[in-house]
mmCIF file of C-alpha atoms in Angstrom:
data_model
loop_
_atom_site.group_PDB
_atom_site.id
_atom_site.type_symbol
_atom_site.label_atom_id
_atom_site.label_comp_id
_atom_site.label_asym_id
_atom_site.label_seq_id
_atom_site.Cartn_x
_atom_site.Cartn_y
_atom_site.Cartn_z
ATOM 1 C CA MET A 32 32.839 128.297 -156.473
ATOM 2 C CA SER A 33 30.874 125.476 -154.880
ATOM 3 C CA SER A 34 27.094 125.420 -155.083
ATOM 4 C CA CYS A 35 24.397 123.732 -153.083
ATOM 5 C CA ALA A 36 21.084 122.897 -154.752
ATOM 6 C CA ASP A 37 17.813 123.227 -152.878
ATOM 7 C CA ALA A 38 16.496 119.680 -152.735
ATOM 8 C CA SER A 39 12.889 120.940 -152.720
ATOM 9 C CA LEU A 40 13.255 122.215 -156.290
ATOM 10 C CA SER A 41 13.200 120.156 -159.469
ATOM 11 C CA GLU A 42 13.747 120.831 -163.138
ATOM 12 C CA ASP A 43 9.982 121.053 -163.655
ATOM 13 C CA ASP A 44 9.859 124.176 -161.499
ATOM 14 C CA GLY A 45 11.533 126.016 -164.367
ATOM 15 C CA ARG A 46 8.129 126.240 -166.011
ATOM 16 C CA LEU A 47 7.100 128.751 -163.344
ATOM 17 C CA LEU A 48 10.059 131.034 -164.084
ATOM 18 C CA VAL A 49 8.374 133.263 -166.654
ATOM 19 C CA ALA A 50 7.807 136.981 -167.117
ATOM 20 C CA ASP A 51 6.046 139.214 -169.619
ATOM 21 C CA GLY A 52 7.137 142.681 -170.654
ATOM 22 C CA GLU A 53 5.657 145.206 -173.018
ATOM 23 C CA ARG A 54 7.504 143.804 -176.028
ATOM 24 C CA VAL A 55 9.194 140.596 -174.868
ATOM 25 C CA HIS A 56 8.490 137.355 -173.033
ATOM 26 C CA VAL A 57 11.022 135.470 -170.883
ATOM 27 C CA SER A 58 11.001 131.761 -170.067
ATOM 28 C CA VAL A 59 13.400 128.891 -169.390
ATOM 29 C CA ALA A 60 14.814 127.228 -172.510
ATOM 30 C CA THR A 61 13.507 123.837 -173.641
ATOM 31 C CA GLY A 62 14.511 121.204 -176.163
ATOM 32 C CA GLY A 63 12.334 122.862 -178.774
ATOM 33 C CA ASP A 64 14.638 125.890 -178.683
ATOM 34 C CA ILE A 65 17.783 124.072 -179.812
ATOM 35 C CA ALA A 66 17.387 124.719 -183.540
ATOM 36 C CA PRO A 67 16.325 128.399 -183.348
ATOM 37 C CA TYR A 68 19.045 129.025 -180.745
ATOM 38 C CA ARG A 69 21.643 127.512 -183.073
ATOM 39 C CA GLU A 70 20.451 129.744 -185.906
ATOM 40 C CA ALA A 71 20.471 132.876 -183.733
ATOM 41 C CA MET A 72 23.971 132.197 -182.385
ATOM 42 C CA THR A 73 25.317 131.486 -185.867
ATOM 43 C CA ARG A 74 23.743 134.663 -187.199
ATOM 44 C CA SER A 75 25.314 136.702 -184.376
ATOM 45 C CA ALA A 76 28.668 134.894 -184.169
ATOM 46 C CA SER A 77 30.921 137.596 -185.618
ATOM 47 C CA ARG A 78 29.679 140.209 -183.155
ATOM 48 C CA ILE A 79 29.487 137.987 -180.063
ATOM 49 C CA GLY A 80 32.861 136.418 -180.848
ATOM 50 C CA ARG A 81 34.675 139.690 -180.247
ATOM 51 C CA TRP A 82 34.154 139.189 -176.510
ATOM 52 C CA ASN A 83 32.692 135.769 -175.735
ATOM 53 C CA PRO A 84 33.207 132.187 -176.907
ATOM 54 C CA VAL A 85 30.689 131.186 -179.585
ATOM 55 C CA ASN A 86 29.251 127.675 -179.684
ATOM 56 C CA PRO A 87 25.930 127.461 -181.542
ATOM 57 C CA ASP A 88 25.333 124.011 -180.035
ATOM 58 C CA ASP A 89 25.955 124.849 -176.379
ATOM 59 C CA LEU A 90 22.253 125.009 -175.516
ATOM 60 C CA VAL A 91 22.350 121.198 -175.421
ATOM 61 C CA HIS A 92 24.868 121.393 -172.566
ATOM 62 C CA HIS A 93 22.852 124.030 -170.731
ATOM 63 C CA LEU A 94 19.638 122.025 -171.039
ATOM 64 C CA ALA A 95 21.351 118.973 -169.536
ATOM 65 C CA ALA A 96 22.446 121.119 -166.579
ATOM 66 C CA GLN A 97 19.065 122.760 -165.871
ATOM 67 C CA SER A 98 18.342 122.719 -162.147
ATOM 68 C CA ALA A 99 17.906 125.058 -159.203
ATOM 69 C CA THR A 100 21.572 126.015 -159.612
ATOM 70 C CA HIS A 101 21.690 126.460 -163.388
ATOM 71 C CA ARG A 102 19.002 128.200 -165.426
ATOM 72 C CA THR A 103 19.006 129.255 -169.065
ATOM 73 C CA PHE A 104 16.477 131.940 -169.949
ATOM 74 C CA LEU A 105 15.512 132.940 -173.467
ATOM 75 C CA ILE A 106 14.175 136.374 -174.317
ATOM 76 C CA ARG A 107 11.602 136.290 -177.103
ATOM 77 C CA ALA A 108 10.098 139.188 -179.000
ATOM 78 C CA LYS A 109 6.325 139.335 -178.907
ATOM 79 C CA ASP A 110 4.539 139.289 -182.243
ATOM 80 C CA ALA A 111 4.279 143.070 -182.562
ATOM 81 C CA ALA A 112 8.033 143.494 -181.969
ATOM 82 C CA ARG A 113 9.215 140.556 -184.052
ATOM 83 C CA VAL A 114 11.223 141.132 -187.215
ATOM 84 C CA ALA A 115 9.327 140.084 -190.326
ATOM 85 C CA GLY A 116 10.160 136.520 -191.305
ATOM 86 C CA ASP A 117 11.716 135.632 -187.940
ATOM 87 C CA GLU A 118 9.389 132.967 -186.576
ATOM 88 C CA ALA A 119 11.372 132.219 -183.407
ATOM 89 C CA GLY A 120 11.890 135.848 -182.392
ATOM 90 C CA LEU A 121 14.885 135.047 -180.168
ATOM 91 C CA VAL A 122 16.231 138.322 -178.810
ATOM 92 C CA GLY A 123 18.893 136.829 -176.540
ATOM 93 C CA CYS A 124 19.821 134.297 -173.886
ATOM 94 C CA VAL A 125 20.775 134.655 -170.220
ATOM 95 C CA ASN A 126 22.518 131.912 -168.237
ATOM 96 C CA VAL A 127 22.218 132.088 -164.450
ATOM 97 C CA THR A 128 24.879 129.790 -162.996
ATOM 98 C CA ASN A 129 27.213 129.370 -160.012
ATOM 99 C CA VAL A 130 24.155 129.509 -157.762
ATOM 100 C CA VAL A 131 25.004 129.232 -154.084
ATOM 101 C CA HIS A 132 22.223 128.979 -151.517
ATOM 102 C CA GLY A 133 22.674 128.986 -147.745
ATOM 103 C CA ARG A 134 23.946 132.292 -146.375
ATOM 104 C CA PHE A 135 25.151 133.606 -149.746
ATOM 105 C CA MET A 136 22.032 133.246 -151.955
ATOM 106 C CA SER A 137 23.910 134.509 -154.989
ATOM 107 C CA ALA A 138 24.464 133.673 -158.655
ATOM 108 C CA THR A 139 26.439 134.757 -161.702
ATOM 109 C CA MET A 140 24.792 135.860 -164.931
ATOM 110 C CA GLY A 141 26.161 135.542 -168.460
ATOM 111 C CA TYR A 142 24.308 136.663 -171.566
ATOM 112 C CA ASN A 143 24.284 137.232 -175.321
ATOM 113 C CA ALA A 144 22.037 139.413 -177.462
ATOM 114 C CA PHE A 145 21.059 138.108 -180.889
ATOM 115 C CA ASP A 146 20.861 139.822 -184.256
ATOM 116 C CA PRO A 147 18.720 141.412 -185.686
ATOM 117 C CA TYR A 148 17.380 142.724 -182.359
ATOM 118 C CA VAL A 149 20.569 144.384 -181.107
ATOM 119 C CA GLY A 150 20.024 148.096 -180.578
ATOM 120 C CA THR A 151 16.229 147.887 -180.328
ATOM 121 C CA GLY A 152 16.008 147.929 -176.518
ATOM 122 C CA LEU A 153 14.306 144.538 -176.480
ATOM 123 C CA PHE A 154 17.263 142.759 -174.899
ATOM 124 C CA ARG A 155 17.486 145.318 -172.096
ATOM 125 C CA GLU A 156 13.771 144.886 -171.407
ATOM 126 C CA GLY A 157 14.240 141.129 -171.256
ATOM 127 C CA MET A 158 17.315 141.365 -169.039
ATOM 128 C CA ALA A 159 15.331 143.387 -166.511
ATOM 129 C CA LEU A 160 12.679 140.665 -166.475
ATOM 130 C CA VAL A 161 15.315 137.960 -165.915
ATOM 131 C CA VAL A 162 16.865 139.863 -163.012
ATOM 132 C CA GLY A 163 13.404 140.178 -161.494
ATOM 133 C CA ILE A 164 12.886 136.414 -161.758
ATOM 134 C CA VAL A 165 16.267 135.674 -160.171
ATOM 135 C CA LEU A 166 15.600 137.932 -157.178
ATOM 136 C CA ARG A 167 11.919 136.984 -156.783
ATOM 137 C CA GLN A 168 10.928 134.444 -154.149
ATOM 138 C CA ALA A 169 10.217 130.855 -155.231
ATOM 139 C CA PRO A 170 8.280 129.208 -156.797
ATOM 140 C CA HIS A 171 7.867 131.984 -159.374
ATOM 141 C CA GLY A 172 11.441 133.129 -158.879
ATOM 142 C CA MET A 173 14.835 131.721 -157.986
ATOM 143 C CA GLY A 174 14.696 133.262 -154.519
ATOM 144 C CA LEU A 175 18.224 134.687 -154.584
ATOM 145 C CA HIS A 176 19.522 137.775 -152.824
ATOM 146 C CA ARG A 177 22.365 138.843 -155.106
ATOM 147 C CA LEU A 178 23.161 138.626 -158.809
ATOM 148 C CA GLU A 179 26.480 139.491 -160.403
ATOM 149 C CA ALA A 180 27.792 139.723 -163.948
ATOM 150 C CA ASN A 181 31.415 139.933 -165.059
ATOM 151 C CA VAL A 182 32.333 141.934 -168.154
ATOM 152 C CA ARG A 183 35.638 141.906 -169.954
ATOM 153 C CA ILE A 184 37.257 145.332 -169.728
ATOM 154 C CA GLY A 185 36.722 147.153 -172.991
ATOM 155 C CA ASN A 186 33.278 145.701 -173.678
ATOM 156 C CA ASP A 187 31.579 149.016 -173.021
ATOM 157 C CA THR A 188 28.287 147.943 -174.614
ATOM 158 C CA SER A 189 27.837 145.091 -172.145
ATOM 159 C CA ALA A 190 28.993 147.113 -169.144
ATOM 160 C CA GLY A 191 26.790 150.023 -170.188
ATOM 161 C CA LEU A 192 23.778 147.717 -170.332
ATOM 162 C CA LEU A 193 24.375 146.593 -166.751
ATOM 163 C CA ARG A 194 24.831 150.159 -165.545
ATOM 164 C CA SER A 195 21.584 151.169 -167.278
ATOM 165 C CA LEU A 196 19.843 148.448 -165.253
ATOM 166 C CA GLY A 197 21.286 149.789 -162.009
ATOM 167 C CA PHE A 198 24.041 147.222 -161.457
ATOM 168 C CA ARG A 199 26.923 148.630 -159.389
ATOM 169 C CA ARG A 200 30.538 148.100 -160.411
ATOM 170 C CA GLU A 201 32.055 146.379 -157.393
ATOM 171 C CA ARG A 202 35.600 145.429 -158.320
ATOM 172 C CA THR A 203 38.121 144.526 -161.001
ATOM 173 C CA MET A 204 39.250 140.918 -161.263
ATOM 174 C CA ARG A 205 42.648 140.501 -162.863
ATOM 175 C CA ARG A 206 43.239 137.647 -165.309
ATOM 176 C CA MET A 207 39.803 136.210 -164.591
ATOM 177 C CA LEU A 208 39.009 134.206 -167.730
ATOM 178 C CA TRP A 209 41.058 132.485 -170.428
ATOM 179 C CA LEU A 210 39.482 133.712 -173.658
ATOM 180 C CA ALA A 211 40.254 134.096 -177.312
ATOM 181 C CA ASP A 212 40.673 137.689 -178.395
ATOM 182 C CA GLY A 213 38.165 138.063 -181.195
ATOM 183 C CA LEU A 214 40.009 141.120 -182.473
ATOM 184 C CA GLY A 215 43.613 139.919 -182.279
ATOM 185 C CA GLY A 216 43.125 136.190 -182.697
ATOM 186 C CA ARG A 217 45.118 135.243 -179.599
ATOM 187 C CA SER A 218 44.094 133.602 -176.336
ATOM 188 C CA ALA A 219 45.009 135.078 -172.973
ATOM 189 C CA TRP A 220 43.822 135.669 -169.424
ATOM 190 C CA PHE A 221 41.624 138.760 -169.560
ATOM 191 C CA ASP A 222 40.697 141.212 -166.801
ATOM 192 C CA HIS A 223 37.012 141.697 -166.004
ATOM 193 C CA ASP A 224 34.936 144.207 -164.080
ATOM 194 C CA SER A 225 32.335 142.720 -161.753
ATOM 195 C CA PHE A 226 28.880 144.288 -161.442
ATOM 196 C CA ALA A 227 26.141 143.307 -158.985
ATOM 197 C CA VAL A 228 22.685 144.103 -157.659
ATOM 198 C CA THR A 229 20.829 142.825 -154.590
ATOM 199 C CA ARG A 230 17.164 142.222 -153.874
ATOM 200 C CA GLU A 231 16.868 145.335 -151.685
ATOM 201 C CA GLU A 232 17.975 147.499 -154.599
ATOM 202 C CA TRP A 233 15.733 145.973 -157.258
ATOM 203 C CA PRO A 234 14.300 147.502 -159.358
ATOM 204 C CA ALA A 235 17.367 149.713 -159.303
ATOM 205 C CA ALA A 236 17.750 153.244 -160.593
ATOM 206 C CA PRO A 237 19.727 153.381 -163.848
ATOM 207 C CA HIS A 238 23.386 154.334 -163.437
ATOM 208 C CA THR A 239 23.238 154.190 -159.645
ATOM 209 C CA ALA A 240 26.470 155.062 -157.839
ATOM 210 C CA ASN A 241 29.167 152.408 -158.091
ATOM 211 C CA ASP A 242 29.989 150.481 -154.951
ATOM 212 C CA LEU A 243 33.501 151.740 -154.274
ATOM 213 C CA PRO A 244 34.968 152.743 -150.905
ATOM 214 C CA THR A 245 35.152 156.482 -150.314
ATOM 215 C CA GLY A 246 35.927 158.786 -147.419
ATOM 216 C CA VAL A 247 38.850 160.804 -146.099
ATOM 217 C CA ILE A 248 41.539 159.855 -143.600
ATOM 218 C CA VAL A 249 43.182 163.009 -142.257
ATOM 219 C CA CYS A 250 46.681 162.838 -140.773
ATOM 220 C CA GLY A 251 48.509 165.557 -138.895
ATOM 221 C CA SER A 252 52.092 166.765 -138.629
ATOM 222 C CA GLY A 253 53.181 163.709 -136.654
ATOM 223 C CA THR A 254 52.559 161.442 -139.618
ATOM 224 C CA PRO A 255 55.208 161.217 -142.360
ATOM 225 C CA ALA A 256 53.816 162.039 -145.789
ATOM 226 C CA ALA A 257 55.510 158.924 -147.172
ATOM 227 C CA ALA A 258 53.476 156.750 -144.806
ATOM 228 C CA ALA A 259 50.249 158.454 -145.878
ATOM 229 C CA PHE A 260 51.137 157.871 -149.528
ATOM 230 C CA ALA A 261 51.880 154.189 -148.902
ATOM 231 C CA VAL A 262 48.559 153.639 -147.138
ATOM 232 C CA ALA A 263 46.659 155.468 -149.885
ATOM 233 C CA ARG A 264 48.168 153.157 -152.489
ATOM 234 C CA GLU A 265 47.228 150.089 -150.440
ATOM 235 C CA LEU A 266 43.647 151.382 -150.162
ATOM 236 C CA GLY A 267 43.498 152.023 -153.898
ATOM 237 C CA GLY A 268 42.975 155.691 -153.192
ATOM 238 C CA VAL A 269 44.394 159.185 -153.483
ATOM 239 C CA ALA A 270 47.140 160.729 -151.352
ATOM 240 C CA LEU A 271 47.245 164.473 -150.709
ATOM 241 C CA ALA A 272 50.342 166.217 -149.374
ATOM 242 C CA ASP A 273 51.842 169.672 -149.880
ATOM 243 C CA VAL A 274 48.626 170.812 -151.575
ATOM 244 C CA PRO A 275 47.028 174.221 -150.824
ATOM 245 C CA PHE A 276 44.295 173.804 -148.235
ATOM 246 C CA ASP A 277 41.325 174.855 -150.387
ATOM 247 C CA ALA A 278 42.429 172.722 -153.330
ATOM 248 C CA ALA A 279 43.002 169.705 -151.092
ATOM 249 C CA LEU A 280 39.623 170.239 -149.418
ATOM 250 C CA THR A 281 37.830 170.275 -152.769
ATOM 251 C CA THR A 282 39.657 167.160 -153.942
ATOM 252 C CA ALA A 283 38.925 165.313 -150.711
ATOM 253 C CA ARG A 284 35.224 166.213 -150.831
ATOM 254 C CA TYR A 285 34.600 165.020 -154.356
ATOM 255 C CA ALA A 286 37.071 162.174 -154.901
ATOM 256 C CA ALA A 287 35.311 158.927 -155.835
ATOM 257 C CA ALA A 288 37.959 156.924 -153.979
ATOM 258 C CA PRO A 289 39.532 156.804 -150.521
ATOM 259 C CA VAL A 290 41.666 159.851 -149.715
ATOM 260 C CA VAL A 291 44.546 160.008 -147.243
ATOM 261 C CA TRP A 292 45.245 163.687 -146.598
ATOM 262 C CA SER A 293 48.562 164.499 -144.966
ATOM 263 C CA ALA A 294 47.375 167.892 -143.744
ATOM 264 C CA GLY A 295 50.124 168.716 -141.239
ATOM 265 C CA ASP A 296 49.213 171.528 -138.848
ATOM 266 C CA ASP A 297 45.916 172.005 -140.699
ATOM 267 C CA ALA A 298 44.678 168.511 -139.838
ATOM 268 C CA GLU A 299 42.062 169.608 -137.310
ATOM 269 C CA ALA A 300 40.760 172.347 -139.588
ATOM 270 C CA ALA A 301 40.627 169.892 -142.482
ATOM 271 C CA HIS A 302 38.721 167.348 -140.408
ATOM 272 C CA ASP A 303 36.166 169.910 -139.236
ATOM 273 C CA ALA A 304 35.685 171.425 -142.700
ATOM 274 C CA LEU A 305 35.007 167.999 -144.185
ATOM 275 C CA LEU A 306 32.522 167.207 -141.426
ATOM 276 C CA ARG A 307 30.654 170.444 -142.110
ATOM 277 C CA ALA A 308 30.586 169.545 -145.806
ATOM 278 C CA GLY A 309 28.936 166.207 -145.007
ATOM 279 C CA ALA A 310 31.910 164.060 -146.006
ATOM 280 C CA THR A 311 32.864 160.778 -144.368
ATOM 281 C CA VAL A 312 36.038 161.708 -142.519
ATOM 282 C CA ALA A 313 38.190 160.310 -139.714
ATOM 283 C CA ARG A 314 41.596 160.995 -138.229
ATOM 284 C CA GLY A 315 44.230 158.390 -139.007
ATOM 285 C CA ASP A 316 47.256 159.529 -136.980
ATOM 286 C CA ASP A 317 46.846 156.721 -134.446
ATOM 287 C CA ILE A 318 47.427 154.130 -137.154
ATOM 288 C CA VAL A 319 49.440 155.770 -139.930
ATOM 289 C CA ALA A 320 52.051 157.409 -137.677
ATOM 290 C CA SER A 321 53.313 154.018 -136.498
ATOM 291 C CA ILE A 322 54.093 152.688 -139.975
ATOM 292 C CA SER A 323 57.677 151.672 -140.639
ATOM 293 C CA GLY A 324 59.113 150.899 -144.043
ATOM 294 C CA ASN A 325 57.870 147.316 -143.801
ATOM 295 C CA PRO A 326 55.183 146.519 -146.432
ATOM 296 C CA SER A 327 53.312 144.373 -143.910
ATOM 297 C CA ASP A 328 52.906 147.459 -141.689
ATOM 298 C CA VAL A 329 51.337 149.326 -144.599
ATOM 299 C CA THR A 330 48.926 146.481 -145.277
ATOM 300 C CA ARG A 331 47.886 146.215 -141.629
ATOM 301 C CA ALA A 332 47.394 149.975 -141.392
ATOM 302 C CA ALA A 333 45.199 150.052 -144.494
ATOM 303 C CA LEU A 334 43.102 147.153 -143.213
ATOM 304 C CA ARG A 335 42.610 148.880 -139.861
ATOM 305 C CA LEU A 336 41.617 152.127 -141.581
ATOM 306 C CA ARG A 337 39.157 150.454 -143.965
ATOM 307 C CA PRO A 338 36.238 150.448 -141.441
ATOM 308 C CA ARG A 339 36.556 154.235 -141.191
ATOM 309 C CA LEU A 340 35.624 154.537 -144.869
ATOM 310 C CA VAL A 341 32.265 153.802 -146.499
#
């Protein structure tokens, strides 16, 4: 992804990107953090390495890249929350990269929590402060509108952290990153789930609803069930056909995915019942009935139906 730096910003502006929480402090990394960062990464390597590459010396690279489009934040425990004997108190690091300004105003966030603070809630507190800085207007923030984070499927701890902060799961990206499998010792392209939050939502409610299309497309007797099934698959949704009315109605109301209901002669009743129940519902006969066996027809039909969903 290309990025465009704001020429009015300089590296020195990173000194204004700070935040204080009840137990942690967040600021941009500096050269004085190289040694404690190396120690923290080395101490946490076996745990982090299950999911992410581990390079205890990579802060040097990040410091060289610091700019309006690349920020490295460190989360530090305040004195009262610091583990005895740990002078640096590094709780974790957060890299905000792939910053694009202009009409997108978005960035990607990557992060690691450090031992011995994992499980104390300090990293979550610090992450919330970092997100606030990213979405806050300059000069005390990065002035962005959207922040996303991509988590390898299976890393439920990382994904759960994002959900607890109110990030929505937006999509799955197949074969996104070439990574070593810390469990199996092999390298491969791994699938990731993408989570995001925007300025309007922040601070977000924990575990807010995921951002997935929902709604019901109802088709009548003039629409072949096979066509409805094909469109449902293209939409990544659920197809209903030859299902008792009440059971289909319940499924359509509560499905957390698009539904294409081949309701036959009950199509009008199904449409009206869903409207009364407050569901997002639309008829789809005008589009689905014209589908042939050509896959391109299915794709076009699904794309035309997509605006009728939410």
